XYZ file of C-alpha atoms in Angstrom:
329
model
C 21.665 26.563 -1.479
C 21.472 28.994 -4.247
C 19.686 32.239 -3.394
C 17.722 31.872 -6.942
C 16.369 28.400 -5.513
C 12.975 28.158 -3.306
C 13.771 26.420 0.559
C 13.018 22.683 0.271
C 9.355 21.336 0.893
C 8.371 18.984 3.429
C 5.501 17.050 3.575
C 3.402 14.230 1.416
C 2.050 14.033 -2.302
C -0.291 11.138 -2.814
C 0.260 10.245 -6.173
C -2.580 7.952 -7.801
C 0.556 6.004 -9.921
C -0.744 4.877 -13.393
C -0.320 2.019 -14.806
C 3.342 0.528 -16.178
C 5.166 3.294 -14.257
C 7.599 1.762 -11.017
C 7.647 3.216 -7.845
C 11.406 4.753 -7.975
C 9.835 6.378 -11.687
C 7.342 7.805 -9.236
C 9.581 9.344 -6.998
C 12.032 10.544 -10.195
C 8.517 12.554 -11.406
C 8.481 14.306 -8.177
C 12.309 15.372 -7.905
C 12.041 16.295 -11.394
C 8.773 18.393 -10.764
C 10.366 20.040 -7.503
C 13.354 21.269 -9.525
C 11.344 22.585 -12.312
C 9.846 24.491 -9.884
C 12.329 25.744 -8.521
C 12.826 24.093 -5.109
C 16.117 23.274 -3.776
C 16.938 20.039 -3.359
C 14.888 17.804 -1.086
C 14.558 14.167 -0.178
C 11.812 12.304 -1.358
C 10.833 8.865 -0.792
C 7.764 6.611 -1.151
C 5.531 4.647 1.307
C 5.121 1.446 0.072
C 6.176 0.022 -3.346
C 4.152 -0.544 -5.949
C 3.856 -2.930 -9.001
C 4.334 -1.285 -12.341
C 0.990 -3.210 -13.464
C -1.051 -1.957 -10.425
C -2.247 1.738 -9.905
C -3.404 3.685 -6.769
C -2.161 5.203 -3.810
C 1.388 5.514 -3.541
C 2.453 8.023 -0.863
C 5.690 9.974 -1.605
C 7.381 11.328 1.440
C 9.455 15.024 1.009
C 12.260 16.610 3.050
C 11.056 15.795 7.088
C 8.352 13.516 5.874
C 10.957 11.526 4.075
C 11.228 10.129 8.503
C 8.088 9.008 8.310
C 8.505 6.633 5.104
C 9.669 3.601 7.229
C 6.447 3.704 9.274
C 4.185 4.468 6.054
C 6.269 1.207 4.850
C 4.653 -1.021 8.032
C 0.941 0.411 7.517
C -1.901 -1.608 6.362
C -3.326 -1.083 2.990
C -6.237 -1.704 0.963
C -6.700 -2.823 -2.641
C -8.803 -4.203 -5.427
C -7.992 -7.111 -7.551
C -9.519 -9.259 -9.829
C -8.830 -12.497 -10.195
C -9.039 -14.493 -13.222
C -9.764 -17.843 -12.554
C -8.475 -21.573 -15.266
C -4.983 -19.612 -16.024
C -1.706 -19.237 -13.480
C 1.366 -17.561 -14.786
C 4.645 -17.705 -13.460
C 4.655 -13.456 -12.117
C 0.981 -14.120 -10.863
C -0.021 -11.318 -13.060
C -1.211 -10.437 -16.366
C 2.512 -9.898 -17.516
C 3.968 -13.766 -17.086
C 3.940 -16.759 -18.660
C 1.121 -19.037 -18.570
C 2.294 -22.108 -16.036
C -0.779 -23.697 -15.107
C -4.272 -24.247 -16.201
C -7.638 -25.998 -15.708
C -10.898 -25.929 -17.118
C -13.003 -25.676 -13.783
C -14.374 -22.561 -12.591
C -15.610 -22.500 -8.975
C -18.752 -21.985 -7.990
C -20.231 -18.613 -6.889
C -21.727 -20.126 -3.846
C -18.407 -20.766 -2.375
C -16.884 -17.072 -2.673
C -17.949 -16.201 0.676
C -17.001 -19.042 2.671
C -13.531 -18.906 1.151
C -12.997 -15.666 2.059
C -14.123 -16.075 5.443
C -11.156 -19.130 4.825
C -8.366 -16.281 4.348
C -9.197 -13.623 6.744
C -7.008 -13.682 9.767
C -3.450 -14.418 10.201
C -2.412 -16.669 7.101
C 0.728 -18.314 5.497
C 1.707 -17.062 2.678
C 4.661 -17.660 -0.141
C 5.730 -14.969 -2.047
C 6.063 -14.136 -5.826
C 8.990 -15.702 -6.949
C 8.513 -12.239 -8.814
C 9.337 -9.977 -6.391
C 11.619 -7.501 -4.700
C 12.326 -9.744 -1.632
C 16.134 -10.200 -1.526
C 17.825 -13.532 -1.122
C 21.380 -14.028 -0.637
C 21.704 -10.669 -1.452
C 20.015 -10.804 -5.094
C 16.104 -9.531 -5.702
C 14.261 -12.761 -6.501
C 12.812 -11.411 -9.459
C 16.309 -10.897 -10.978
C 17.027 -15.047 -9.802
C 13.925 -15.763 -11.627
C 14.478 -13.776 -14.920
C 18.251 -15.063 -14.737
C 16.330 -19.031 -15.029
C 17.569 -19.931 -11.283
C 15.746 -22.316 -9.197
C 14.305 -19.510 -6.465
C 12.656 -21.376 -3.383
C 10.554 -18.418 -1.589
C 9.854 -18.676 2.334
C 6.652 -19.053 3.612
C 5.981 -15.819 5.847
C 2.783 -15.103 7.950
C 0.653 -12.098 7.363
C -2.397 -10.503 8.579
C -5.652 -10.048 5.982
C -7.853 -7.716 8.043
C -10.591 -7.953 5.930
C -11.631 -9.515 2.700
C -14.745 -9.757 0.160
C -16.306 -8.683 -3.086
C -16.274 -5.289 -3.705
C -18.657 -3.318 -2.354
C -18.191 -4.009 1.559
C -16.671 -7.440 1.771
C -19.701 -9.397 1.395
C -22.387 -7.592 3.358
C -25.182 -7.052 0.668
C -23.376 -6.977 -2.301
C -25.009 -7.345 -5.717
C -23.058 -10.537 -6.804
C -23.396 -9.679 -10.452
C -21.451 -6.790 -10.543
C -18.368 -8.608 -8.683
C -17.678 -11.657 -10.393
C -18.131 -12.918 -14.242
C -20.507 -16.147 -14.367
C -20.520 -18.790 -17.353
C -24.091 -20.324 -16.204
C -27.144 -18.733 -14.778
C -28.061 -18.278 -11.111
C -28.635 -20.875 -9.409
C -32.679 -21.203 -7.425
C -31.330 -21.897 -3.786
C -34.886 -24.215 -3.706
C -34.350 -26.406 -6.723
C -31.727 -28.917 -6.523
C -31.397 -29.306 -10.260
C -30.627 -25.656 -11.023
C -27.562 -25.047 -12.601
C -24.627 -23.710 -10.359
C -23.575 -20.166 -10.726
C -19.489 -20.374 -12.166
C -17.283 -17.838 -11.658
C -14.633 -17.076 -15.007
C -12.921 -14.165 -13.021
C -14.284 -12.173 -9.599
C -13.262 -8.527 -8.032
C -12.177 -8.203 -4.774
C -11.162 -6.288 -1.661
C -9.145 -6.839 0.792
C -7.150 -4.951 3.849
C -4.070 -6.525 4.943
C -0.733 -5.975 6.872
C 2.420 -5.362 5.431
C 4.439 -7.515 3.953
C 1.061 -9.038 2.191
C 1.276 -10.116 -1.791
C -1.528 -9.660 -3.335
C -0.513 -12.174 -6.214
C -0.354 -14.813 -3.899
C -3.318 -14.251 -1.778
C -4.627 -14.366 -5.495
C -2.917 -17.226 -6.291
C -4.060 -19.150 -2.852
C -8.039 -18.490 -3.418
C -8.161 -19.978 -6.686
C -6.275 -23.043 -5.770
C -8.407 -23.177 -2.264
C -11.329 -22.862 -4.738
C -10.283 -26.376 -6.647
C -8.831 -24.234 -9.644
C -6.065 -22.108 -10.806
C -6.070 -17.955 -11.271
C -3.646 -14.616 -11.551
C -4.684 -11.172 -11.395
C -5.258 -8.966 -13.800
C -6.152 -5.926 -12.057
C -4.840 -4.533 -9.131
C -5.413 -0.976 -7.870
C -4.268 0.360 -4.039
C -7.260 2.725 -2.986
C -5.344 3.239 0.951
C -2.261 3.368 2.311
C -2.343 3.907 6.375
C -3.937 7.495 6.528
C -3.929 8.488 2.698
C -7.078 7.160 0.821
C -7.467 7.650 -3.236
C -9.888 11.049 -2.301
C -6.199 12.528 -1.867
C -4.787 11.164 -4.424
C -3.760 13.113 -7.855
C -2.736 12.305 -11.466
C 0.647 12.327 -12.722
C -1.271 15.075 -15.009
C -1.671 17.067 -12.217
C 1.936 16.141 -10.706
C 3.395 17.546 -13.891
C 1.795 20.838 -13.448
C 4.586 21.694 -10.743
C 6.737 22.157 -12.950
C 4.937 24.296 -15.354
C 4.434 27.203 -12.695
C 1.099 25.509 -10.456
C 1.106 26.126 -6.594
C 2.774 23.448 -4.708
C 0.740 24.474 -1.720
C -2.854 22.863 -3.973
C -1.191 19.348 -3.628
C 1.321 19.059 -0.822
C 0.195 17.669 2.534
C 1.506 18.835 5.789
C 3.940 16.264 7.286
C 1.206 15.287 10.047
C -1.146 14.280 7.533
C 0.677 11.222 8.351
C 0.164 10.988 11.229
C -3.405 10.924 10.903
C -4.169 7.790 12.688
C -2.067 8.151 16.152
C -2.738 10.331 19.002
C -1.159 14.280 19.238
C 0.532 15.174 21.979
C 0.474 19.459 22.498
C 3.236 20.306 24.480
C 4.098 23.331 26.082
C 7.285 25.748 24.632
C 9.385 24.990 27.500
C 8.886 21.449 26.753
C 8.960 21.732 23.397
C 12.740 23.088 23.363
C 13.355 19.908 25.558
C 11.801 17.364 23.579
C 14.095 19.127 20.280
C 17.160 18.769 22.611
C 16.425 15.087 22.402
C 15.429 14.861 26.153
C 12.770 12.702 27.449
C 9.370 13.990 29.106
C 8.589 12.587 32.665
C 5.245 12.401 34.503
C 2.737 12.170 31.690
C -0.541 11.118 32.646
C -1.497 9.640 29.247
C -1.622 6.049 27.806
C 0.954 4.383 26.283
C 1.777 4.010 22.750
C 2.962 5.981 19.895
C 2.349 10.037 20.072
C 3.177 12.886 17.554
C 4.253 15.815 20.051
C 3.224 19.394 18.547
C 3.612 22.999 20.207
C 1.597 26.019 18.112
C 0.266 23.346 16.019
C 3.622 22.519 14.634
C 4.868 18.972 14.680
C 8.273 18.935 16.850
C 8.454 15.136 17.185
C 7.765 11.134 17.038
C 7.609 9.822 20.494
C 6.950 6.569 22.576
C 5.271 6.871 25.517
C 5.671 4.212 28.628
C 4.682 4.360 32.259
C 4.335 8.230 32.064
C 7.950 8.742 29.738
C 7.935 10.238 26.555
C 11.013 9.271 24.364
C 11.924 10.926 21.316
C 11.392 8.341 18.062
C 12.231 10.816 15.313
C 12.680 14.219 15.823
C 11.725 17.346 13.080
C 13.281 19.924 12.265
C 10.592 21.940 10.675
């Protein structure tokens, strides 16, 4: 390392990624901000992609944190979308071709119920527009290249879904969904029903979850066809959008700003598992790669600390702590 060159950072900058720009751009902004700085060179990774047509929270792993990225990879998010119902295209987005269309547009009524219909553990095909490999080759570069692409049906978890707001516990309807008739009076048969041209929702799912196709599934479940043309990530496992910045803000770095005002400690991802404070003795041990015996704690995942520093990633079973991923901070 050059002695003109700051020691390499560790830790997380949740970047609230704009629209158009991909993930690995993302990451490329960072590097490029850390070296303008003046940093020596660091790893850096992100926590989940994200589509160049969707913004939000996209956490971006440096130096130690960069151990971490595989677990940020497997944590459930949360997102809007809006759906746009009578048009399908063949990237599910805003982007594609048009594929499909139809001139019904579901009733408001049914929103709820359908909903209900897709929280749980689902089925779900992928994008033929997406990074999923097969044979070797991204399936979005089979598609582009005009090759037949069959996608395999995978299950995922939706946690929770609704219109925005609290996923459908007292929500003011209007301010979800875009109607083409006027409410319907619950007490008079002949009232018109309430149809929806496009609706905004929420929903929290597990990884490996396409939003596109979740998007794609409601409108067909709701006797129509739809693609999104919206989609923003507002969580990703422990980072919410409050801790997000602006490239804007990202690109101060490199103009002289403190790196301190938007870098997160390492453990800041570790937010939502137990800490483990170990003594120094045991410390040294657990950085030596040995295991900790007679623990009276539950099992499951623990991040082990000593002075309030983070010293490792460990699984705990029957009373045995074994190191996961070990820090060298």
């Amino acid at each position: 390392m050059s002695e003109d060159r700051l020691p390499p950072p560790s830790g997380w900058i949740i970047l609230d990624k704009p629209l158009e720009m991909g993930s690995t751009q993302a990451v490329g902004a960072v590097k490029r901000n850390l070296r303008e700085a003046g940093y020596a060179k660091a790893k850096v990774g992100h926590g989940g992609t994200l589509d160049p047509l969707a913004t939000g929270v996209l956490p971006i792993a440096i130096g130690e944190a960069t151990k971490l990225a595989g677990r940020m990879l497997d944590a459930t998010k949360t997102y809007e979308f809006t759906i746009q119902f009578g048009t399908m295209t063949d990237t599910l987005d805003a982007e594609g071709t048009v594929i499909e269309t139809s001139d019904r547009r579901p009733p408001a009524a049914a929103l709820l119920a359908i909903c209900e219909a897709f929280t749980g553990e689902i089925e779900q095909v992928p994008p033929k527009y997406s990074a999923l490999k097969i044979d070797g080759r991204r399936a979005y570069d089979l598609a582009r290249a005009g090759e037949d692409v069959e996608m395999t049906t995978r299950r995922v978890t939706i946690h929770a879904l609704g219109p925005m707001g609290g996923q459908g516990q007292g929500v003011d309807v209007d301010s979800v969904f875009a109607t083409t008739s006027g409410r319907p009076d619950p007490y008079d048969p002949g009232a018109p029903l309430e149809l929806m041209d496009s609706v905004t929702l929420e929903a929290t799912v597990s990884k490996g979850t396409y939003i596109r196709s979740l998007a794609r599934d409601i409108a067909h479940a709701l006797g129509t066809c739809g693609h999104v043309t919206y989609l923003r990530r507002t969580r990703a496992g422990p980072f919410g959008q409050h801790s997000a910045i602006s490239l804007d803000k990202l690109n101060e770095i490199g103009h002289g700003a403190r790196l301190a005002e938007i870098l997160l400690p390492l453990e800041a991802g570790l937010d939502d598992i137990p800490a483990l404070d170990l003594l120094p003795d045991q410390a040294e041990a657990v950085r030596q790669g040995r295991q900790l015996s007679g623990l009276t704690i539950p099992d499951g995942t623990v991040w082990a600390k000593c002075g309030g520093k983070p010293i490792a990633l460990m699984d705990i079973s029957d009373g045995v702590a074994r190191v996961l991923r070990g820090f060298n901070i």
